[in-house]
Amino acid sequence: MPRLRADIPAYADPAGLSPVFLDSAGSSLPPQVVADTITAHLRREGEIGGYRAANERLDDLAGVKSAIGTLIGADSSSIALSDSASRSWSDFFYAVPLRPGDRILISGSDYASNAIAALQRARATGATVEAIPSDATGRIDLEALAELLDDRVKVVSLLHAPTNGGLVNPVADVTRIAHRVGALVLLDACQSAGQLPIDVTELGVDAMSATGRKWLRGPRGTGFLYVRPEICRELEPSRLDLHSAAWTGPQDYRIAADATRFEFWECDVAARLGLGAAVRYLLDLGPDNVFAAVAANARYLREHLPGVRGATVRDLGTEHSGIVSFTIEGIDPVEIRDRLRESDITVTVSHRGSTLLDMSARHLDAVVRASPHCFVTTAELDRFLDAVERLAHTN
């Protein structure tokens, strides 16, 4: 813990009252090495120009993929870097061929961006979009999924951990069932990468998207896509450039053989180096240590929030992530967020529009979302709980 705290600028003043940061599910606090890596490269670009500066770091850029591969159990050739999880998810999804009558299945807790993309492609191709029912715990209903499947199901959009609560879906089981009919499984790991164990081989997914700015504690404007090598060779992205493909003749081009086909040449080199620094920092800490600390912090909040008058924890599932969602009777979640901010306590609000199917089914317009990373102390969690208690009593 001392190292974690020392490596975060927000805690630089040991004599001052530290902020209570509970929004790693939004955009976490990066370690100092991330900021240093980014600014050092930007300074170098200012000295010799962007091309030369990038060429000096070619091995380090390749190392970003290697570090990610180590974290998720994949070869670096199966990883494509991008500017966001949404970009990565969309690049794979729009490469999956669809025809009239084909079916797209989405999770009951699927994220708005994924659902909108699915609906857009369905309109354009004549495919249909259907939601997989949830079971009594809120997780994907595996029996219902099995009954939904036939050979017209081409892709299953699966949320590992939704944005609006601590639910964790049974990824390996979903993948096993979906593969019976040849459906592809696209895993959205935006809220799980960096806080839950992920081994893409064990999970069996065909593709996985993730962001850098959340639990990985990297910079904004970064993300990555994993594509199972056997599937990668069969898919042609909807957009290509001279990096993802080679112009081989007046009427010919050759697509990159690996996940590079899902990348473009132009990118934010400094940000990607920063992402690599963040992933290596996590690997150095020991991912299992970080995962355990996140789980312990979230469990502490779930145990103590119900003691606040009028508070209801809204998390579903039997296995939980580091996201803790709650409401307080009679107080709008936005007001809770804003009043906590006055005490330098950072949480956020998840609105119905982000997870329309799930929130509508539960008759929720919004929930407060607290997401404590491994660097948050028990004393800070208690400050948060005390502040929430005061809010409830002033209502």
XYZ file of C-alpha atoms in Angstrom:
395
model
C 0.000 0.000 0.000
C 2.726 2.608 0.761
C 4.143 2.176 -2.751
C 0.711 2.428 -4.314
C 0.005 5.673 -2.535
C 3.426 7.168 -3.217
C 3.024 6.495 -6.927
C -0.194 8.546 -7.207
C 0.099 12.357 -7.422
C -3.241 12.842 -5.636
C -1.678 11.492 -2.456
C 1.569 13.445 -2.695
C 0.888 15.489 0.458
C 1.010 13.027 3.372
C -0.035 15.753 5.809
C -3.157 16.722 3.900
C -6.541 15.024 3.830
C -6.442 12.676 0.870
C -9.278 12.535 -1.650
C -11.614 9.556 -1.606
C -11.510 8.284 -5.175
C -14.204 5.735 -5.990
C -14.489 5.990 -9.772
C -12.032 3.527 -11.274
C -14.954 2.127 -13.267
C -15.015 5.515 -14.978
C -11.440 6.713 -15.356
C -8.989 5.693 -12.660
C -5.984 7.446 -11.113
C -2.893 6.377 -13.081
C 0.435 5.754 -11.383
C 3.050 8.452 -11.887
C 4.999 6.293 -14.338
C 2.132 6.551 -16.813
C 2.157 10.345 -16.819
C 5.954 10.390 -16.930
C 6.028 8.024 -19.907
C 3.515 10.100 -21.849
C 5.066 13.492 -21.167
C 8.583 12.229 -21.876
C 7.524 11.050 -25.305
C 5.677 14.275 -26.062
C 8.817 16.207 -25.145
C 10.822 13.965 -27.452
C 8.396 14.650 -30.284
C 8.987 18.333 -29.660
C 12.729 17.802 -29.972
C 12.983 15.627 -33.087
C 9.458 15.279 -34.524
C 6.842 12.581 -34.240
C 8.226 10.184 -36.864
C 11.729 9.960 -35.441
C 10.415 9.829 -31.887
C 8.129 6.913 -32.759
C 10.903 5.053 -34.568
C 13.022 5.274 -31.439
C 10.291 3.454 -29.511
C 9.351 0.677 -31.930
C 10.491 -2.046 -29.533
C 8.612 -0.381 -26.667
C 5.452 -0.130 -28.773
C 5.695 -3.826 -29.562
C 6.186 -4.376 -25.845
C 2.767 -2.857 -25.127
C 1.131 -5.788 -26.894
C 3.456 -8.242 -25.170
C 2.514 -6.885 -21.749
C -1.202 -7.087 -22.558
C -0.700 -10.610 -23.858
C 0.960 -11.618 -20.592
C -1.963 -10.194 -18.634
C -4.710 -11.969 -20.596
C -2.903 -15.142 -21.660
C -2.588 -14.316 -25.354
C 0.133 -14.029 -27.962
C 0.978 -10.446 -28.861
C 0.137 -11.126 -32.519
C -3.521 -11.607 -31.528
C -3.791 -8.094 -30.041
C -4.658 -4.870 -31.852
C -4.263 -1.488 -30.174
C -6.865 1.247 -30.597
C -8.118 4.487 -29.101
C -10.936 2.955 -27.012
C -12.831 -0.147 -26.040
C -15.769 1.014 -28.157
C -13.530 1.295 -31.219
C -12.103 -2.156 -30.600
C -15.516 -3.726 -30.062
C -16.940 -2.083 -33.178
C -13.973 -2.968 -35.386
C -14.548 -6.653 -34.694
C -18.333 -6.550 -34.716
C -18.566 -4.773 -38.076
C -16.211 -7.354 -39.592
C -18.585 -10.249 -38.854
C -20.554 -11.026 -42.062
C -24.330 -10.735 -41.641
C -27.194 -11.526 -44.005
C -31.001 -11.259 -43.850
C -32.334 -13.669 -41.264
C -29.117 -13.835 -39.250
C -29.438 -13.276 -35.516
C -27.428 -11.171 -33.063
C -27.778 -11.937 -29.364
C -26.981 -9.286 -26.752
C -26.716 -9.521 -22.989
C -29.530 -8.318 -20.782
C -27.017 -5.942 -19.193
C -25.372 -4.958 -22.477
C -23.919 -1.485 -22.852
C -25.688 1.126 -24.959
C -22.871 1.489 -27.501
C -22.909 -2.240 -28.225
C -26.685 -2.409 -28.496
C -26.848 0.614 -30.797
C -24.231 -0.890 -33.104
C -26.150 -4.179 -33.168
C -29.399 -2.405 -34.036
C -27.710 -0.370 -36.758
C -26.227 -3.443 -38.417
C -29.515 -5.304 -38.121
C -31.284 -2.501 -39.996
C -28.596 -2.466 -42.670
C -28.341 -6.224 -43.205
C -31.773 -7.633 -42.384
C -30.494 -9.401 -39.296
C -32.353 -9.331 -35.981
C -31.276 -8.392 -32.452
C -32.502 -10.393 -29.456
C -31.707 -10.123 -25.763
C -30.627 -13.148 -23.770
C -32.822 -13.472 -20.658
C -31.284 -13.157 -17.212
C -31.760 -15.714 -14.482
C -33.048 -15.011 -10.981
C -29.615 -13.769 -9.880
C -29.278 -11.335 -12.780
C -26.663 -13.340 -14.682
C -27.203 -14.619 -18.198
C -29.648 -17.509 -18.093
C -27.631 -20.372 -19.589
C -30.651 -22.597 -20.181
C -32.498 -19.792 -21.956
C -29.404 -19.101 -24.044
C -29.212 -22.733 -25.130
C -32.870 -22.629 -26.203
C -32.324 -19.405 -28.174
C -29.424 -20.723 -30.201
C -29.614 -22.061 -33.721
C -27.342 -21.885 -36.742
C -28.682 -18.407 -37.607
C -27.049 -16.900 -34.528
C -23.823 -15.389 -35.843
C -22.550 -13.356 -32.912
C -23.194 -13.151 -29.178
C -22.365 -9.841 -27.507
C -21.372 -10.695 -23.953
C -20.766 -8.281 -21.071
C -18.215 -9.632 -18.617
C -19.035 -7.041 -15.944
C -21.709 -4.415 -16.686
C -21.204 -0.708 -16.115
C -24.106 -0.292 -13.676
C -23.320 -2.819 -10.950
C -21.206 -5.605 -9.545
C -22.565 -8.486 -11.612
C -20.087 -10.885 -13.275
C -21.368 -13.070 -16.108
C -20.304 -16.732 -16.635
C -18.189 -16.139 -19.735
C -16.718 -19.607 -20.239
C -20.146 -21.251 -19.968
C -21.707 -18.814 -22.450
C -18.875 -19.377 -24.911
C -19.107 -23.154 -24.644
C -22.844 -23.091 -25.359
C -22.615 -20.532 -28.179
C -19.890 -22.449 -29.984
C -22.193 -25.459 -30.316
C -23.919 -23.670 -33.186
C -20.838 -21.894 -34.499
C -21.740 -18.481 -33.093
C -18.914 -16.047 -32.384
C -18.616 -14.622 -28.865
C -17.479 -11.004 -28.572
C -16.613 -10.218 -24.957
C -16.807 -6.672 -23.653
C -14.167 -6.629 -20.908
C -14.241 -2.861 -20.482
C -15.132 -3.183 -16.779
C -13.197 -6.366 -16.033
C -9.724 -5.970 -17.531
C -7.460 -4.925 -14.688
C -9.720 -5.970 -11.814
C -10.755 -9.555 -12.599
C -8.645 -12.512 -13.766
C -8.855 -12.962 -17.538
C -7.368 -15.820 -19.534
C -8.761 -15.685 -23.054
C -7.833 -19.294 -23.734
C -9.725 -20.542 -20.688
C -12.687 -18.288 -21.468
C -12.666 -19.447 -25.092
C -13.951 -16.158 -26.491
C -13.450 -15.287 -30.144
C -12.715 -11.625 -29.451
C -12.428 -9.300 -26.482
C -12.385 -5.519 -26.206
C -11.030 -3.469 -23.306
C -10.127 0.090 -22.385
C -6.996 1.497 -20.806
C -8.495 4.231 -18.636
C -10.501 2.196 -16.133
C -9.133 -0.608 -13.958
C -5.878 -0.848 -15.940
C -5.150 2.744 -14.845
C -3.844 3.800 -18.231
C -4.507 7.015 -20.141
C -7.748 7.977 -21.836
C -7.830 7.400 -25.580
C -6.412 3.868 -25.369
C -7.896 0.426 -25.747
C -7.203 -2.954 -27.267
C -8.828 -5.830 -29.093
C -7.950 -9.499 -28.720
C -8.925 -11.745 -31.641
C -8.607 -15.512 -31.558
C -6.055 -16.296 -34.292
C -8.207 -18.888 -36.058
C -11.040 -16.363 -36.342
C -8.819 -13.425 -37.221
C -7.740 -14.989 -40.497
C -11.366 -15.363 -41.585
C -12.505 -11.769 -41.012
C -11.909 -8.682 -43.138
C -12.325 -5.412 -41.231
C -14.769 -2.886 -42.660
C -11.936 -0.343 -42.982
C -8.296 -0.788 -43.943
C -5.238 1.374 -44.448
C -1.585 0.862 -45.385
C -0.861 -0.522 -41.905
C -3.662 -3.071 -41.736
C -3.091 -4.092 -45.358
C -0.491 -3.800 -48.124
C -1.218 -2.405 -51.592
C 0.210 -5.160 -53.780
C -0.949 -4.129 -57.244
C -3.145 -1.650 -59.090
C -6.232 -3.705 -58.191
C -4.968 -5.798 -55.301
C -4.195 -5.597 -51.600
C -3.148 -8.087 -48.936
C -4.540 -7.916 -45.417
C -2.180 -8.344 -42.475
C -2.091 -11.930 -41.320
C -2.603 -11.195 -37.633
C -4.610 -8.785 -35.472
C -2.711 -5.878 -37.051
C -5.497 -5.939 -39.647
C -7.662 -4.242 -36.988
C -5.238 -1.334 -36.524
C -4.644 1.922 -38.389
C -1.210 3.445 -38.886
C -1.920 6.822 -37.269
C -2.155 6.715 -33.488
C -1.310 8.511 -30.281
C 2.130 7.028 -29.693
C 2.575 8.681 -26.300
C -0.762 7.329 -25.045
C 0.042 3.808 -26.205
C 3.379 3.922 -24.434
C 1.472 5.112 -21.355
C -0.869 2.142 -21.643
C 2.121 -0.170 -21.766
C 3.518 1.458 -18.635
C 0.192 0.956 -16.838
C -0.043 -2.727 -17.752
C 3.562 -3.380 -16.762
C 2.926 -1.605 -13.458
C 0.001 -3.963 -12.815
C 2.100 -6.985 -13.730
C 4.851 -5.796 -11.387
C 2.394 -5.439 -8.500
C 1.081 -8.915 -9.139
C -2.376 -9.011 -10.756
C -3.742 -11.476 -8.207
C -2.781 -9.107 -5.394
C -4.564 -6.237 -7.119
C -7.656 -8.306 -7.908
C -7.912 -9.437 -4.286
C -7.576 -5.880 -2.958
C -10.259 -4.561 -5.316
C -12.614 -7.374 -4.308
C -11.991 -6.720 -0.612
C -12.734 -2.996 -0.954
C -15.946 -3.630 -2.867
C -17.021 -6.300 -0.383
C -16.461 -3.854 2.477
C -18.841 -1.365 0.884
C -21.480 -4.004 0.144
C -21.366 -5.116 3.760
C -21.663 -1.632 5.243
C -23.876 0.345 2.847
C -27.065 -1.512 3.894
C -26.551 -0.028 7.373
C -27.222 3.439 5.994
C -30.833 4.508 6.418
C -32.695 4.240 3.116
C -29.721 2.796 1.221
C -30.173 -0.174 -1.101
C -27.285 -1.971 -2.784
C -28.356 -2.673 -6.369
C -25.705 -5.215 -7.387
C -26.895 -8.433 -8.977
C -25.187 -11.783 -9.502
C -23.481 -14.380 -7.362
C -19.913 -13.383 -8.199
C -19.127 -9.698 -7.930
C -16.794 -7.178 -9.512
C -15.315 -4.066 -7.937
C -18.336 -1.964 -8.875
C -20.822 -1.250 -6.084
C -24.100 0.348 -7.116
C -26.647 1.771 -4.713
C -29.508 4.199 -4.219
C -30.807 6.140 -1.225
C -34.537 6.501 -0.894
C -35.693 10.029 -1.591
C -32.367 11.374 -2.902
C -31.574 11.595 -6.604
C -28.327 9.781 -7.494
C -26.999 12.893 -9.246
C -27.520 14.905 -6.062
C -25.668 12.245 -4.069
C -22.747 12.406 -6.484
C -22.596 16.196 -6.419
C -22.882 16.518 -2.647
C -20.176 13.926 -2.094
C -17.933 15.834 -4.485
C -18.113 18.814 -2.106
C -16.242 16.618 0.400
C -13.659 15.539 -2.224
C -15.310 12.142 -2.581
C -15.557 10.980 -6.179
C -18.293 8.610 -7.308
C -20.362 8.662 -10.467
C -23.885 7.922 -11.670
C -24.967 5.209 -14.079
C -28.136 6.226 -15.936
C -30.831 4.031 -17.429
C -29.771 4.865 -20.979
C -26.409 3.141 -20.523
C -27.947 -0.270 -19.748
C -31.502 0.218 -20.965
C -32.763 -3.360 -20.805
C -31.486 -4.129 -17.317
C -32.395 -0.798 -15.706
C -35.849 -0.768 -17.285
C -36.533 -4.306 -16.072
C -35.601 -3.224 -12.547
C -37.499 0.095 -12.772
C -34.364 2.119 -12.072
C -33.631 5.477 -13.666
C -30.141 5.803 -12.183
C -27.825 4.367 -9.551
C -24.798 5.748 -7.733
C -21.680 3.823 -8.698
C -18.723 3.454 -6.328
C -15.697 1.589 -7.661
C -12.722 1.473 -5.259
C -9.412 0.326 -6.708
C -6.645 -1.388 -4.760
C -5.077 1.915 -3.673
C -8.136 3.038 -1.670
C -7.747 2.611 2.087
C -10.295 1.347 4.578
C -10.170 4.750 6.273
C -11.235 6.380 3.009
C -14.052 3.883 2.581
C -15.218 4.791 6.072
C -15.123 8.502 5.183
C -17.329 7.732 2.221
C -19.752 5.712 4.339
C -19.898 8.468 6.953
C -20.626 11.052 4.256
C -23.392 8.901 2.786
C -24.849 8.457 6.280
C -24.932 12.242 6.772
C -26.657 12.688 3.423
C -29.301 10.136 4.327
C -29.987 11.810 7.664
C -30.328 15.301 6.150
C -32.882 14.096 3.628
